[in-house]
Short mmCIF file of C-alpha atoms and ligand atoms in Angstrom, two decimals:
data_model
loop_
_atom_site.label_atom_id
_atom_site.label_comp_id
_atom_site.label_asym_id
_atom_site.label_seq_id
_atom_site.Cartn_x
_atom_site.Cartn_y
_atom_site.Cartn_z
CA MET A 287 21.13 -16.00 4.55
CA LEU A 288 19.05 -12.16 4.14
CA GLY A 289 19.38 -10.69 0.90
CA ILE A 290 19.35 -6.62 1.50
CA ILE A 291 18.49 -4.17 -1.33
CA GLY A 292 19.99 -0.74 -0.30
CA GLY A 293 18.07 2.32 -1.87
CA THR A 294 19.22 6.13 -2.30
CA GLY A 295 21.43 6.87 0.80
CA LEU A 296 22.91 3.05 1.02
CA ALA A 297 24.36 2.05 -1.79
CA LYS A 298 27.04 0.87 0.33
CA LEU A 299 26.35 -0.85 4.35
CA ALA A 300 28.69 0.49 6.25
CA ASP A 301 31.36 -1.91 7.79
CA LEU A 302 30.15 -5.03 5.70
CA GLU A 303 32.37 -7.55 6.03
CA VAL A 304 32.88 -8.36 2.12
CA THR A 305 33.86 -11.84 1.34
CA ARG A 306 33.11 -11.63 -2.70
CA ARG A 307 31.40 -10.02 -5.31
CA GLU A 308 29.42 -11.81 -7.69
CA ILE A 309 28.11 -10.50 -11.35
CA ALA A 310 24.93 -12.54 -11.83
CA ARG A 311 23.58 -12.94 -14.97
CA THR A 312 19.81 -13.56 -15.50
CA PRO A 313 17.27 -14.79 -18.33
CA TRP A 314 15.80 -11.12 -17.83
CA GLY A 315 19.12 -9.19 -18.26
CA ASP A 316 21.62 -7.87 -15.86
CA PRO A 317 20.66 -6.64 -12.09
CA SER A 318 21.84 -2.97 -11.31
CA CYS A 319 25.15 -4.19 -10.06
CA ALA A 320 27.34 -6.68 -8.70
CA LEU A 321 25.69 -8.73 -5.82
CA THR A 322 27.94 -8.37 -2.53
CA PHE A 323 28.32 -11.09 -0.35
CA GLY A 324 29.35 -10.75 3.05
CA ARG A 325 28.71 -10.78 6.82
CA LEU A 326 27.44 -8.29 8.77
CA ASP A 327 28.59 -8.31 12.31
CA GLY A 328 29.24 -11.98 11.72
CA ARG A 329 25.85 -12.47 9.81
CA PRO A 330 25.68 -13.89 6.30
CA VAL A 331 24.15 -11.40 3.97
CA VAL A 332 23.91 -10.67 0.17
CA PHE A 333 23.98 -6.50 -0.83
CA LEU A 334 22.67 -5.27 -3.77
CA ALA A 335 22.23 -1.87 -4.88
CA ARG A 336 19.19 -0.69 -6.22
CA HIS A 337 20.51 2.01 -8.09
CA GLY A 338 23.76 0.78 -9.54
CA TYR A 339 26.94 1.52 -6.97
CA GLY A 340 27.34 5.01 -8.87
CA HIS A 341 23.45 6.10 -8.26
CA THR A 342 22.91 6.07 -12.15
CA ILE A 343 20.03 3.85 -12.53
CA ALA A 344 16.16 5.70 -12.20
CA PRO A 345 13.46 3.91 -10.45
CA HIS A 346 11.41 3.47 -13.73
CA ASP A 347 14.96 2.13 -15.52
CA ILE A 348 15.79 -0.32 -12.83
CA ASN A 349 15.56 -4.05 -13.89
CA TYR A 350 13.79 -5.17 -10.84
CA ARG A 351 12.87 -8.65 -12.30
CA ALA A 352 16.96 -9.23 -12.97
CA ASN A 353 17.37 -8.07 -9.16
CA LEU A 354 15.25 -10.34 -7.35
CA TRP A 355 15.90 -13.41 -9.70
CA ALA A 356 19.81 -12.80 -8.89
CA LEU A 357 18.97 -12.60 -5.30
CA ARG A 358 16.67 -15.71 -5.31
CA ASP A 359 19.50 -17.92 -7.68
CA ALA A 360 22.04 -16.52 -4.66
CA GLY A 361 20.23 -18.60 -2.20
CA VAL A 362 18.41 -16.09 -0.27
CA ALA A 363 15.72 -16.82 2.33
CA GLY A 364 14.09 -13.64 2.28
CA VAL A 365 14.69 -9.99 1.25
CA VAL A 366 14.76 -6.63 3.04
CA SER A 367 14.48 -3.51 1.02
CA VAL A 368 15.64 -0.84 2.26
CA ALA A 369 13.47 2.29 0.78
CA THR A 370 13.89 6.28 0.87
CA VAL A 371 10.57 7.76 1.02
CA GLY A 372 8.35 11.11 1.60
CA GLY A 373 6.26 11.33 4.54
CA ILE A 374 2.55 11.66 4.51
CA GLY A 375 0.80 10.45 7.24
CA GLU A 376 1.10 12.29 10.95
CA ARG A 377 3.94 9.93 12.18
CA CYS A 378 5.84 9.88 9.21
CA VAL A 379 7.87 12.53 10.21
CA PRO A 380 11.89 13.10 8.59
CA GLY A 381 14.42 10.79 10.10
CA ALA A 382 11.38 7.90 10.96
CA ILE A 383 11.49 4.60 9.73
CA VAL A 384 8.60 2.43 9.00
CA VAL A 385 7.48 -0.95 8.20
CA ALA A 386 4.84 -0.53 5.91
CA ASP A 387 2.39 -2.96 5.52
CA GLN A 388 0.13 -2.23 2.18
CA ILE A 389 1.30 -0.61 -1.28
CA ILE A 390 -0.67 1.40 -3.85
CA ASP A 391 0.83 1.33 -7.05
CA TYR A 392 0.84 4.31 -9.18
CA THR A 393 3.83 3.41 -11.66
CA HIS A 394 3.18 2.78 -15.39
CA GLY A 395 5.21 0.80 -17.89
CA ARG A 396 7.80 -0.75 -15.91
CA GLN A 397 8.04 -4.96 -16.22
CA GLY A 398 6.21 -6.40 -13.15
CA THR A 399 5.65 -9.67 -13.81
CA TYR A 400 8.24 -13.08 -14.67
CA PHE A 401 4.61 -14.58 -16.20
CA GLU A 402 4.87 -13.22 -19.84
CA GLY A 403 5.73 -14.42 -23.30
CA PRO A 404 4.03 -16.75 -25.91
CA ASP A 405 4.56 -19.90 -23.68
CA GLN A 406 3.65 -18.92 -20.33
CA PRO A 407 0.29 -19.21 -18.50
CA VAL A 408 -1.16 -15.91 -17.74
CA THR A 409 -0.65 -16.18 -13.71
CA HIS A 410 -2.57 -14.39 -10.92
CA ILE A 411 -0.60 -14.13 -7.67
CA ASP A 412 -2.63 -13.31 -4.28
CA PHE A 413 -1.18 -9.93 -3.44
CA THR A 414 -3.68 -8.97 -0.46
CA GLU A 415 -0.97 -8.74 1.78
CA PRO A 416 1.87 -7.38 -0.11
CA TYR A 417 4.51 -8.09 2.62
CA ASP A 418 5.68 -10.93 4.15
CA PRO A 419 4.03 -11.01 7.94
CA ASP A 420 6.67 -13.17 9.48
CA LEU A 421 9.82 -10.84 7.94
CA ARG A 422 7.69 -7.56 8.76
CA GLN A 423 7.71 -9.27 12.39
CA ARG A 424 11.47 -10.21 12.34
CA LEU A 425 12.37 -6.23 11.54
CA LEU A 426 10.01 -4.93 14.19
CA ARG A 427 11.67 -7.83 16.76
CA ALA A 428 15.18 -6.71 15.42
CA ALA A 429 14.41 -2.86 16.22
CA GLN A 430 13.37 -3.32 19.47
CA ARG A 431 16.59 -5.39 20.49
CA ALA A 432 18.77 -2.72 19.09
CA GLY A 433 16.57 0.03 21.26
CA GLU A 434 15.34 1.65 17.88
CA THR A 435 12.00 2.90 17.08
CA LEU A 436 9.85 1.66 14.03
CA ILE A 437 6.57 2.33 12.88
CA ASP A 438 5.00 -0.41 12.25
CA GLY A 439 2.34 -0.03 9.24
CA GLY A 440 1.76 2.18 6.86
CA VAL A 441 0.41 2.46 2.97
CA TYR A 442 3.27 3.02 1.01
CA GLY A 443 2.06 4.47 -2.74
CA CYS A 444 4.77 4.01 -5.30
CA THR A 445 4.97 6.88 -7.96
CA GLN A 446 6.95 6.70 -11.26
CA GLY A 447 9.45 9.55 -10.53
CA PRO A 448 12.27 10.35 -11.30
CA ARG A 449 10.74 13.52 -10.08
CA LEU A 450 8.92 14.20 -6.88
CA GLU A 451 5.52 15.04 -6.82
CA THR A 452 3.17 17.83 -6.92
CA ALA A 453 1.28 18.83 -3.88
CA ALA A 454 -1.77 17.97 -5.57
CA GLU A 455 -0.70 14.64 -6.14
CA ILE A 456 0.03 14.39 -2.87
CA ARG A 457 -3.15 15.34 -1.60
CA ARG A 458 -4.58 12.91 -3.77
CA LEU A 459 -2.31 10.14 -2.32
CA GLN A 460 -3.22 11.14 1.10
CA ARG A 461 -6.94 10.75 0.10
CA ASP A 462 -6.02 7.57 -1.17
CA GLY A 463 -5.19 6.65 2.34
CA CYS A 464 -0.93 6.89 1.62
CA ASP A 465 0.98 7.07 4.41
CA LEU A 466 4.21 7.46 2.48
CA VAL A 467 5.44 7.86 -1.06
CA GLY A 468 8.22 6.43 -2.93
CA MET A 469 9.19 5.38 -6.30
CA THR A 470 10.74 1.91 -6.06
CA GLY A 471 8.28 -0.14 -4.01
CA MET A 472 6.69 -1.63 -7.26
CA PRO A 473 7.09 -3.99 -8.92
CA GLU A 474 9.76 -4.93 -6.60
CA ALA A 475 7.41 -6.29 -4.31
CA ALA A 476 5.36 -7.89 -6.62
CA LEU A 477 7.98 -9.83 -8.22
CA ALA A 478 9.18 -10.98 -4.99
CA ARG A 479 5.75 -12.73 -4.27
CA GLU A 480 5.49 -14.34 -7.85
CA LEU A 481 9.47 -15.95 -6.97
CA ASP A 482 7.83 -17.02 -3.09
CA LEU A 483 10.38 -15.24 -1.70
CA PRO A 484 9.77 -13.33 1.51
CA TYR A 485 9.85 -9.72 1.18
CA ALA A 486 9.49 -6.88 3.62
CA VAL A 487 10.31 -3.02 3.62
CA LEU A 488 12.27 -0.47 5.73
CA CYS A 489 11.16 2.65 4.67
CA VAL A 490 13.10 6.06 5.88
CA VAL A 491 11.42 9.03 5.36
CA ALA A 492 14.12 11.45 3.92
CA ASN A 493 11.66 14.82 3.66
CA HIS A 494 8.03 15.46 4.49
CA ALA A 495 5.96 14.89 1.08
CA ALA A 496 5.44 17.83 -1.30
CA GLY A 497 2.79 20.49 0.29
CA ILE A 498 3.63 19.34 3.66
CA GLY A 499 5.03 20.77 6.58
CA ASP A 500 8.35 22.03 6.12
CA SER A 501 8.01 20.84 2.40
CA ALA A 502 4.72 23.39 2.05
CA GLN A 503 6.62 25.35 -0.95
CA ARG A 504 9.33 23.08 -1.77
CA ILE A 505 11.48 20.22 -0.94
CA SER A 506 14.86 20.79 0.25
CA LEU A 507 17.33 17.99 -1.27
CA ASP A 508 19.80 19.19 0.77
CA ALA A 509 18.04 18.40 4.01
CA MET A 510 17.08 15.21 2.80
CA GLY A 511 20.76 14.24 2.22
CA GLU A 512 21.49 14.83 5.63
CA VAL A 513 18.40 13.24 7.28
CA LEU A 514 19.18 10.29 5.13
CA SER A 515 22.63 10.28 6.15
CA ALA A 516 21.98 10.45 10.27
CA ALA A 517 19.30 7.46 9.36
CA MET A 518 21.69 5.06 7.59
CA GLY A 519 23.29 4.38 10.87
CA ARG A 520 20.35 3.14 12.41
CA VAL A 521 19.03 0.96 9.51
CA ARG A 522 22.35 -0.99 9.54
CA VAL A 523 21.91 -1.96 13.21
CA ILE A 524 18.42 -3.05 12.60
CA LEU A 525 19.66 -4.94 9.80
CA SER A 526 22.56 -6.56 11.19
CA GLU A 527 19.86 -8.13 14.36
CA ALA A 528 17.47 -8.77 11.36
CA ALA A 529 20.26 -10.93 9.54
CA ARG A 530 21.03 -12.71 13.06
CA GLU A 531 17.56 -13.91 13.17
CA ALA A 532 17.25 -14.46 9.38
CA GLU A 533 19.92 -17.21 10.02
CA SER A 534 17.24 -19.64 11.39
CA MET A 535 14.93 -18.58 8.35
CA PRO A 536 13.10 -22.01 6.67
CA GLY A 537 15.36 -22.47 3.68
CA ASP A 538 18.44 -20.92 4.95
CA PRO A 539 21.53 -23.03 3.89
CA SER A 540 23.60 -21.63 6.39
CA PRO A 541 23.46 -23.27 10.30
CA PRO A 542 23.16 -20.80 13.00
CA VAL A 543 26.15 -19.18 14.48
N1 HPA Q 62 8.36 11.34 -3.11
C1 HPA Q 62 8.68 9.85 -3.79
N2 HPA Q 62 9.89 9.69 -3.52
C2 HPA Q 62 10.46 9.92 -2.71
C3 HPA Q 62 10.48 11.11 -1.82
C4 HPA Q 62 9.64 12.05 -2.15
O1 HPA Q 62 8.96 12.87 -1.49
N3 HPA Q 62 11.22 11.12 -0.92
C5 HPA Q 62 12.10 10.37 -1.10
N4 HPA Q 62 12.24 9.88 -2.19
#
């Protein structure tokens, strides 16, 4: 069973056949909202809206630890994150969908580990490749089957938000090698790794980042909304194909259909 975390513009999965909703409790507090169990074109998935169903939780206030813990407890074999981002790299234009392969973390003050507290040994995870290579390939194959074009690879710069960046901040991210900028990629990816959950991201480019292209003077929030609603239908088709393949992921209790 595939876990899906939906970001801005994807608080609900269109056409998800909901079988049940479950309010999960975790030792780390409450997830952003109830988990929605259902079938996407007949394939089992668990969906969680990262910002809550009413989009009320800002990126720095999300309980990432509870969200990943709840999905792990639900028995998912992997998690696909859908993340709305600004585009920095030349190919990362509004409407593009990118399967990022690297992260640079610019956030601060977020609860970024499960290994804390007086009785916990300090634990370092390997994070050389922050995204699961197999799950990334599954997404790329899923898109190919669905006839959708994805960009394979890109560096996701995770900023603190909730404000968007200045043009100078984006120039700095560009110098650092970032292709994309978003606010929720970390610590989500690192927590998934701590739990040994395969994790990958579908980044939906909603706008040119600050100071770039048609965002040279300002970022149009209205235009962002329009790009996102057009792209989410494509995301859904890719997720559905990925869920089909995810049914045969190792550790998955549900038999292939
Ligand atoms: N910056 C950060 N996060 C974002 C952006 C952006 O330009 N667009 C969508 N999410």
